[in-house]
Coordinates of C-alpha atoms in Angstrom, one line a residue:
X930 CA 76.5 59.4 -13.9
X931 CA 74.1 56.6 -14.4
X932 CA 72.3 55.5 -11.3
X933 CA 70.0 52.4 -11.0
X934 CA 67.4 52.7 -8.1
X935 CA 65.8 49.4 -6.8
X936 CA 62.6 51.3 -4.7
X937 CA 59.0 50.9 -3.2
X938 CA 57.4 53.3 -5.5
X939 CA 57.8 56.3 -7.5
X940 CA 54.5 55.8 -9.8
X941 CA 51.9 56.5 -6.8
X942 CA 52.2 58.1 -4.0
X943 CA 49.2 56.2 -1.9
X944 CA 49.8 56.0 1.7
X945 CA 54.1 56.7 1.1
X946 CA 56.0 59.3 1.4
X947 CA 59.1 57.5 -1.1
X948 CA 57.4 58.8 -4.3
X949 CA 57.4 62.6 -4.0
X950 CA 60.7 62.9 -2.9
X951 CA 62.0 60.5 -5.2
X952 CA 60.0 62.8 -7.9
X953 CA 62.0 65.2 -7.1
X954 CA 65.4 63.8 -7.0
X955 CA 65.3 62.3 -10.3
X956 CA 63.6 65.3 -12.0
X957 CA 67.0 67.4 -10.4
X958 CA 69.1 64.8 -11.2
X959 CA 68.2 64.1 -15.0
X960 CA 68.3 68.0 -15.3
X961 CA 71.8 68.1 -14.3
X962 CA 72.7 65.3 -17.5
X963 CA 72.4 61.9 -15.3
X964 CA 70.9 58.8 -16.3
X965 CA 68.4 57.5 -13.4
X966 CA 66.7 53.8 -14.0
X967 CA 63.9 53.1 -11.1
X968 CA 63.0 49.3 -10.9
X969 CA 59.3 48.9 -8.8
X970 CA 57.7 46.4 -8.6
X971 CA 54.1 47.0 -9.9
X972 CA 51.7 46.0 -6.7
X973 CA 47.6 46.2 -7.1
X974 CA 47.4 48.7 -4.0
X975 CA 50.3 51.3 -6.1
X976 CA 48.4 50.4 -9.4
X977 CA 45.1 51.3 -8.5
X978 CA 46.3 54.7 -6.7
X979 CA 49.0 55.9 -10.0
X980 CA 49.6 59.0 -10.1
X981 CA 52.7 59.2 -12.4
X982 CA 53.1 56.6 -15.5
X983 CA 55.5 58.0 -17.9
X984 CA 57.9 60.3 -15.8
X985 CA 60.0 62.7 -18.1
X986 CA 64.2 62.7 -18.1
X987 CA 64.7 59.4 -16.3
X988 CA 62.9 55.6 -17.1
X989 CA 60.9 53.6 -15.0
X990 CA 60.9 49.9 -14.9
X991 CA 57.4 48.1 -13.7
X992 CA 57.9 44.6 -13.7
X993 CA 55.6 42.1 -11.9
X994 CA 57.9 39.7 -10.5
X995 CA 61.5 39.7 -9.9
X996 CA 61.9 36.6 -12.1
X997 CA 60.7 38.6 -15.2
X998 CA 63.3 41.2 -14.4
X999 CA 66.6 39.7 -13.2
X1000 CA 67.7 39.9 -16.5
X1001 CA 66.5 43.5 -17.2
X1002 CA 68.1 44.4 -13.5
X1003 CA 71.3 43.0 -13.9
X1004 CA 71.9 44.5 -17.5
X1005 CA 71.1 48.3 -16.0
X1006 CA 73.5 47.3 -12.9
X1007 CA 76.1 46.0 -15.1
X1008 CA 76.0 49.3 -16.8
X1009 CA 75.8 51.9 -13.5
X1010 CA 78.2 53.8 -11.9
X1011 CA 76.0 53.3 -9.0
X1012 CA 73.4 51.1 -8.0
X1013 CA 70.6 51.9 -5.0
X1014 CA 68.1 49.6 -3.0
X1015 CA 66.2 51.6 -0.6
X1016 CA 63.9 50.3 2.6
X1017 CA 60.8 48.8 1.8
X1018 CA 61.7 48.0 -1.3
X1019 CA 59.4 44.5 -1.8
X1020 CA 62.7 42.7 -3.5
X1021 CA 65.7 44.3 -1.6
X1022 CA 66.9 41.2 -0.7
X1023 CA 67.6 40.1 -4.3
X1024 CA 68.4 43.4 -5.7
X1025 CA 71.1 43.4 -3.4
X1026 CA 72.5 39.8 -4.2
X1027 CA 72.8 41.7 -7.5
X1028 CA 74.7 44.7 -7.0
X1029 CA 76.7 42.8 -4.4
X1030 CA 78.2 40.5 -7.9
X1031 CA 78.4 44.1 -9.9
X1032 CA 81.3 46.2 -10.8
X1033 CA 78.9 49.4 -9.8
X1034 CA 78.8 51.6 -6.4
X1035 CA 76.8 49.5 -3.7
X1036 CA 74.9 51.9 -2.0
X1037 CA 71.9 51.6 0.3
X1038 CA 69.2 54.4 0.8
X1039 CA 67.2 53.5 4.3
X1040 CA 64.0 56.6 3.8
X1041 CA 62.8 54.9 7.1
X1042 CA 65.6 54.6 8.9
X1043 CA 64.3 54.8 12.5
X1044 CA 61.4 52.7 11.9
X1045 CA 64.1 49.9 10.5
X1046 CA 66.1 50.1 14.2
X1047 CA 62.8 50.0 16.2
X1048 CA 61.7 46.9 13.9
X1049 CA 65.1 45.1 14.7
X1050 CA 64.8 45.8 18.5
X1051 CA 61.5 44.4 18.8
X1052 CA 60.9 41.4 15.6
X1053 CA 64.7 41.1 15.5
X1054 CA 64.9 41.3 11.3
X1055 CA 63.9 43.8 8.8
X1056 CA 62.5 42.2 5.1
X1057 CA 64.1 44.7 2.9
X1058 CA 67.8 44.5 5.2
X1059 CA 70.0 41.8 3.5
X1060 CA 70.5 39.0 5.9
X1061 CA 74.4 40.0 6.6
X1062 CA 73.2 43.2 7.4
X1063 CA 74.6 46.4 5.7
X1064 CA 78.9 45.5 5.5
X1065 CA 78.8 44.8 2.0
X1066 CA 77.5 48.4 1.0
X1067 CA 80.0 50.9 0.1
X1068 CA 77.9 53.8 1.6
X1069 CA 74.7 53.9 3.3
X1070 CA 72.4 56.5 3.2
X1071 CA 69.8 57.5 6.1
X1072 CA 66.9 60.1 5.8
X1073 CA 67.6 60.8 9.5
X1074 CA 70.8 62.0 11.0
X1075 CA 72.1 62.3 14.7
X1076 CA 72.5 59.1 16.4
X1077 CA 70.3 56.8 13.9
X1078 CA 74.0 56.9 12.2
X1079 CA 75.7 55.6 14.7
X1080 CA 73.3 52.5 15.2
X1081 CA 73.5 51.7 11.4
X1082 CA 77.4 51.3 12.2
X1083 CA 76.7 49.2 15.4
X1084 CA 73.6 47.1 14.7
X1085 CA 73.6 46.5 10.8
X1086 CA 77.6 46.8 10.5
X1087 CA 77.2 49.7 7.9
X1088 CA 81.0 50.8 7.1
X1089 CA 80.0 54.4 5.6
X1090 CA 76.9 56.3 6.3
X1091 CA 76.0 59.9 5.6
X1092 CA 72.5 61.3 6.2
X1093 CA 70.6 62.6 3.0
X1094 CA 67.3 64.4 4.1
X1095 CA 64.2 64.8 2.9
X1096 CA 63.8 67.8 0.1
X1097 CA 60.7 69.1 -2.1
X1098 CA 60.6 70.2 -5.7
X1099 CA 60.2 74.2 -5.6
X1100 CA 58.6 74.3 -9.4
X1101 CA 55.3 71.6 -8.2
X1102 CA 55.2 73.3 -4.7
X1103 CA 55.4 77.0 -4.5
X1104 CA 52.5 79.1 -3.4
X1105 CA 49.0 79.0 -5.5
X1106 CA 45.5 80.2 -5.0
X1107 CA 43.3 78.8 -2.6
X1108 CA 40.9 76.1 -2.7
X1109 CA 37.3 76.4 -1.0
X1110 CA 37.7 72.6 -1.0
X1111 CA 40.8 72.6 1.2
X1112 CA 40.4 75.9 3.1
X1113 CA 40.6 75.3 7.2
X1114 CA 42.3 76.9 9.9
X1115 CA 44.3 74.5 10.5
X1116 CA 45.3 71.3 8.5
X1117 CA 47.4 68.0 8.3
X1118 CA 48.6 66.0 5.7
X1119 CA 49.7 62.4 6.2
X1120 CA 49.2 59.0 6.3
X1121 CA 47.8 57.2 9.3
X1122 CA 50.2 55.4 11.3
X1123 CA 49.8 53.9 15.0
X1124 CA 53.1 55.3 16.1
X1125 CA 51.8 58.8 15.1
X1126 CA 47.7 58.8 16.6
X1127 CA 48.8 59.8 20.4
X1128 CA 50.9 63.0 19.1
X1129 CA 47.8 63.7 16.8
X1130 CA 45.4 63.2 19.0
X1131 CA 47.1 66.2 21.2
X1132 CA 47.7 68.5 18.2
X1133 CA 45.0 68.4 15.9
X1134 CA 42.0 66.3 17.6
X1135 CA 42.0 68.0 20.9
X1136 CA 42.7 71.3 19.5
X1137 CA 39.5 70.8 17.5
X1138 CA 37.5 70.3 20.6
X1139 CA 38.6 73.5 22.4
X1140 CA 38.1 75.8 18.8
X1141 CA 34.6 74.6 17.8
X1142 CA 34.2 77.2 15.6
X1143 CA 37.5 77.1 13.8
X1144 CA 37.9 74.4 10.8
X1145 CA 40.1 71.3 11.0
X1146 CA 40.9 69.6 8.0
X1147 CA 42.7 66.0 7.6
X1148 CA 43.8 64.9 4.2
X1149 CA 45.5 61.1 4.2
X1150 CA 45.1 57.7 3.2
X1151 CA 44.4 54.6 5.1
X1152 CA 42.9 55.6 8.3
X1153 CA 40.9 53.6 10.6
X1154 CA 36.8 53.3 10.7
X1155 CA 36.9 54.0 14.2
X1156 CA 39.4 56.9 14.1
X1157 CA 37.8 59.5 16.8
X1158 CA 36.6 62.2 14.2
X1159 CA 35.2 65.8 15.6
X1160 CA 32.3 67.7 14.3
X1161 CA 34.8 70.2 13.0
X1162 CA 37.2 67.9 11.4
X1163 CA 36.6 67.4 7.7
X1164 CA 38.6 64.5 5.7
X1165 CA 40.1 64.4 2.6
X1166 CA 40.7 59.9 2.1
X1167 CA 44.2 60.9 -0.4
X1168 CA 45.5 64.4 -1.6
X1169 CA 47.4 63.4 -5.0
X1170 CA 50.7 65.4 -5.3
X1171 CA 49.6 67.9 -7.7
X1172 CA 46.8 69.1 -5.4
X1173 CA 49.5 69.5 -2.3
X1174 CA 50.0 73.0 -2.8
X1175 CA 46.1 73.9 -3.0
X1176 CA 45.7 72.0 0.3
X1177 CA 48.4 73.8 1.9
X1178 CA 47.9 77.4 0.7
X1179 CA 43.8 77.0 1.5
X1180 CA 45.4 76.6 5.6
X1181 CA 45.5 79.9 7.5
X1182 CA 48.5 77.5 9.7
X1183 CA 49.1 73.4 9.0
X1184 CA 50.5 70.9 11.2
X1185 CA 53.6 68.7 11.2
X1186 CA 53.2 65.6 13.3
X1187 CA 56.3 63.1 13.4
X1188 CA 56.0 59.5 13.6
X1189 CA 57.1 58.1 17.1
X1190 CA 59.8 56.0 16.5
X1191 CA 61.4 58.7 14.1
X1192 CA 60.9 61.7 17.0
X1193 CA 62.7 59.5 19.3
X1194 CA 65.5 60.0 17.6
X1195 CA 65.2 63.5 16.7
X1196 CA 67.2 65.3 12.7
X1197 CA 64.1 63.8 11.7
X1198 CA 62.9 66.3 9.0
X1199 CA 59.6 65.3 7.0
X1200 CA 59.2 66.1 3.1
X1201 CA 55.5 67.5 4.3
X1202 CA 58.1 70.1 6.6
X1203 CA 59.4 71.5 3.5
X1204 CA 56.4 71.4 1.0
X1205 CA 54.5 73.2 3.0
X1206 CA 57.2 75.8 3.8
X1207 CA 57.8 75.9 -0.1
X1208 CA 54.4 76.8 -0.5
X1209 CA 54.5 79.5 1.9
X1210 CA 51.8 77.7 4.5
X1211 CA 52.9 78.8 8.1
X1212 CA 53.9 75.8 10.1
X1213 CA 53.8 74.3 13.7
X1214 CA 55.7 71.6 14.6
X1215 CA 56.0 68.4 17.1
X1216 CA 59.1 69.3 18.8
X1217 CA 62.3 66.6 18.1
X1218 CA 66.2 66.7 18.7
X1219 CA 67.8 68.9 15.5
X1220 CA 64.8 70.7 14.3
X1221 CA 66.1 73.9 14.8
X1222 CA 69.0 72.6 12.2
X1223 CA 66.4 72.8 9.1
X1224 CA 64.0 75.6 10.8
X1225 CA 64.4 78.3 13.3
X1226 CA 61.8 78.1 15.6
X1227 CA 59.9 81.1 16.4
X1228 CA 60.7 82.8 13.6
X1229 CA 60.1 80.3 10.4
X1230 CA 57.9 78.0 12.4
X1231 CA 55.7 77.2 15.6
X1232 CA 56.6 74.6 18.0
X1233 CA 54.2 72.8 19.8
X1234 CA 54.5 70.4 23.1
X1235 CA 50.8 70.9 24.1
X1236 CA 47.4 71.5 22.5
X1237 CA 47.2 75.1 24.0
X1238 CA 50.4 75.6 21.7
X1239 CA 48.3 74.3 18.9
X1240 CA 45.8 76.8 19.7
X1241 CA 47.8 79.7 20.5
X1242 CA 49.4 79.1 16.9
X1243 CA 45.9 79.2 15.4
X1244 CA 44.7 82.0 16.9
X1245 CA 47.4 84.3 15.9
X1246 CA 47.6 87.3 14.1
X1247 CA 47.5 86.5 10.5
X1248 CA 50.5 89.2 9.6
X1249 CA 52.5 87.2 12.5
X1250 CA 51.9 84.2 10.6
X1251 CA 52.7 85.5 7.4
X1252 CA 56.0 86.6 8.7
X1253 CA 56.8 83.0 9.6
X1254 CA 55.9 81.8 6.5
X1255 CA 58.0 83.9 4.4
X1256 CA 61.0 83.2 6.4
X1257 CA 60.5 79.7 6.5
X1258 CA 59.8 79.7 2.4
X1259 CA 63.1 81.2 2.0
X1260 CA 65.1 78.8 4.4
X1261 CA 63.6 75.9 2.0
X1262 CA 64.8 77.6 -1.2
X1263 CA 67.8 78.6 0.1
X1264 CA 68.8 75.1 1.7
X1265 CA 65.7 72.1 1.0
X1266 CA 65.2 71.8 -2.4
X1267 CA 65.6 68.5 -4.9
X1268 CA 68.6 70.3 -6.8
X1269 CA 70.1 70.9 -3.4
X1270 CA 69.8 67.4 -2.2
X1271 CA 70.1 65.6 -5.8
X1272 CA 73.9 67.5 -5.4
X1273 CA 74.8 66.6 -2.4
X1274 CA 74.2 62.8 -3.4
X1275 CA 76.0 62.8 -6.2
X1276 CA 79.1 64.3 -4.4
X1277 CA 78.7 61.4 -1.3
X1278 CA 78.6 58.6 -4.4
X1279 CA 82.0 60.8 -5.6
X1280 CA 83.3 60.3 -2.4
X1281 CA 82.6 56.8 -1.9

């Protein structure tokens, strides 16, 4: 199959969570004998954070402007069995006028689907949503599930929609030695977001206060000069992808902490949930509708409502821990991984 990918980034993974997975996909995909094309547009805040230039088994296309690569687009498109535009991608609007003239699959991939509903609600329009809203798409894809589904249908007029979930790459995360510059007793890895500070602020920074002695360690981009750091809190400003695995496997537990709007509507999974279980880093979670779909809680991973469930899950027995983490390793393997993912989208763009 050859598939054409209009995106936000795959060449840096500053502040986004788009590039990792889409790592992965196209690694699993181009191993399995497709073609991938990824069109990005090459921004100054992406530039000066790249972290992959020349990807192996699938192109990239960096083009400045859309102008400069209309023609380039619509030649790949012309050629596709499938064409992609995903949210956030800074020239959705045209990259759709294309495919929507093209002979290929019309599909639409939203990564942030619940963020995209919440901006409609309250702004009333969504840059990267074509203006007719999602009809003309033969399939849309959502990287949440449950009832986020159902309002692509009813709000953007989406005909077909199937969720397609976050994954992680097994061979890049996978359990290595520690790190004495990542080890804590408990970390979290992410990038700041507003929506996201009140749930932190009761798992990780509060928990911080009441174990003064324990280490807290924060590794992501973009956060605030006045974010209300603890004496025990170290901060790393952007873990790059290859180092994800040291950061994770130098935590005696880490922390998954959802973004609001995406917890509101719960079968919410985030691609830190399964790189750290891949690397065999014992979780605990913010609590959201389907979670015990991808992880059994209490037995591959912690949940936690409250800071004294954040400190209870600390402060346990390591070989407890250990036990978690194992199960939860082989739940990813067995269920989470790019191949499993790149598979199941090639047999919804079969269907459609």
């Amino acid at each position: 199959m050859n598939l054409v990918i209009f995106g936000l980034t795959i060449s840096s993974s500053w502040g986004n969570g788009h590039a990792t997975l889409w790592r992965g996909l196209c690694n699993a995909l181009a191993a399995q004998g497709h073609q991938i094309t990824f069109f990005e547009r090459d921004v100054s805040y992406y530039a000066n954070h790249r972290d992959l230039f020349a990807p192996e088994g699938y192109r990239l296309s960096l083009y400045p402007d859309w102008k400069s690569v209309r023609e380039e687009a619509e030649a790949a498109v012309h050629d596709s069995d499938a064409a992609i535009v995903t949210s956030y991608c800074p020239d959705a609007q045209s990259a759709s006028d294309l495919i929507f003239s093209s002979p290929a699959l019309k599909i639409f991939y939203d990564l942030d689907t619940a963020v995209t509903l919440e901006k409609l609600r309250s702004e009333g329009g969504v840059s990267y949503v074509p203006r007719q809203g999602l009809a003309k798409f033969d399939l849309v894809l959502s990287y949440v599930g449950g009832s986020a589904l159902d309002n692509l249908r009813q709000v953007l007029q989406a005909k077909k929609t199937a969720p397609l979930y976050g994954s992680v790459d097994p061979e890049m995360y996978k359990p290595v030695p520690t790190s004495e510059q990542y080890e804590s007793d408990l970390s979290y890895l992410g990038t700041y977001a507003g929506d996201r500070q009140h749930a932190l602020q009761k798992l990780f920074l509060e928990p911080a206060s009441r174990l003064p002695q324990r280490k807290f360690l924060l590794g992501g981009a973009q956060y605030p000069d006045d974010f209300p750091w603890n004496e025990n809190v170290w901060f790393v400003r952007h873990v790059p992808p290859a180092e994800h695995p040291h950061f994770y496997c130098s935590s005696r537990i880490t922390l998954n902490v959802t973004r609001g709007a995406m917890a509101e509507v719960g079968y919410c999974p985030s691609g830190r949930l399964f790189e750290a279980a891949a690397c065999g880093t014992p979780i605990v979670s913010d609590w959201w509708k389907g979670l015990a779909d991808f992880f059994e809680p209490g037995k591959e991973l912690l949940v936690a409502r409250s800071s004294e469930d954040v400190v209870e899950a600390v402060t346990r027995d390591k070989d407890e821990l250990e036990s978690i983490s194992r199960a939860a390793r082989e739940r990813v393997l067995n269920e989470h991984t790019a191949e499993h993912r790149s598979r199941e989208l090639v047999q919804l763009l079969e269907a459609a």
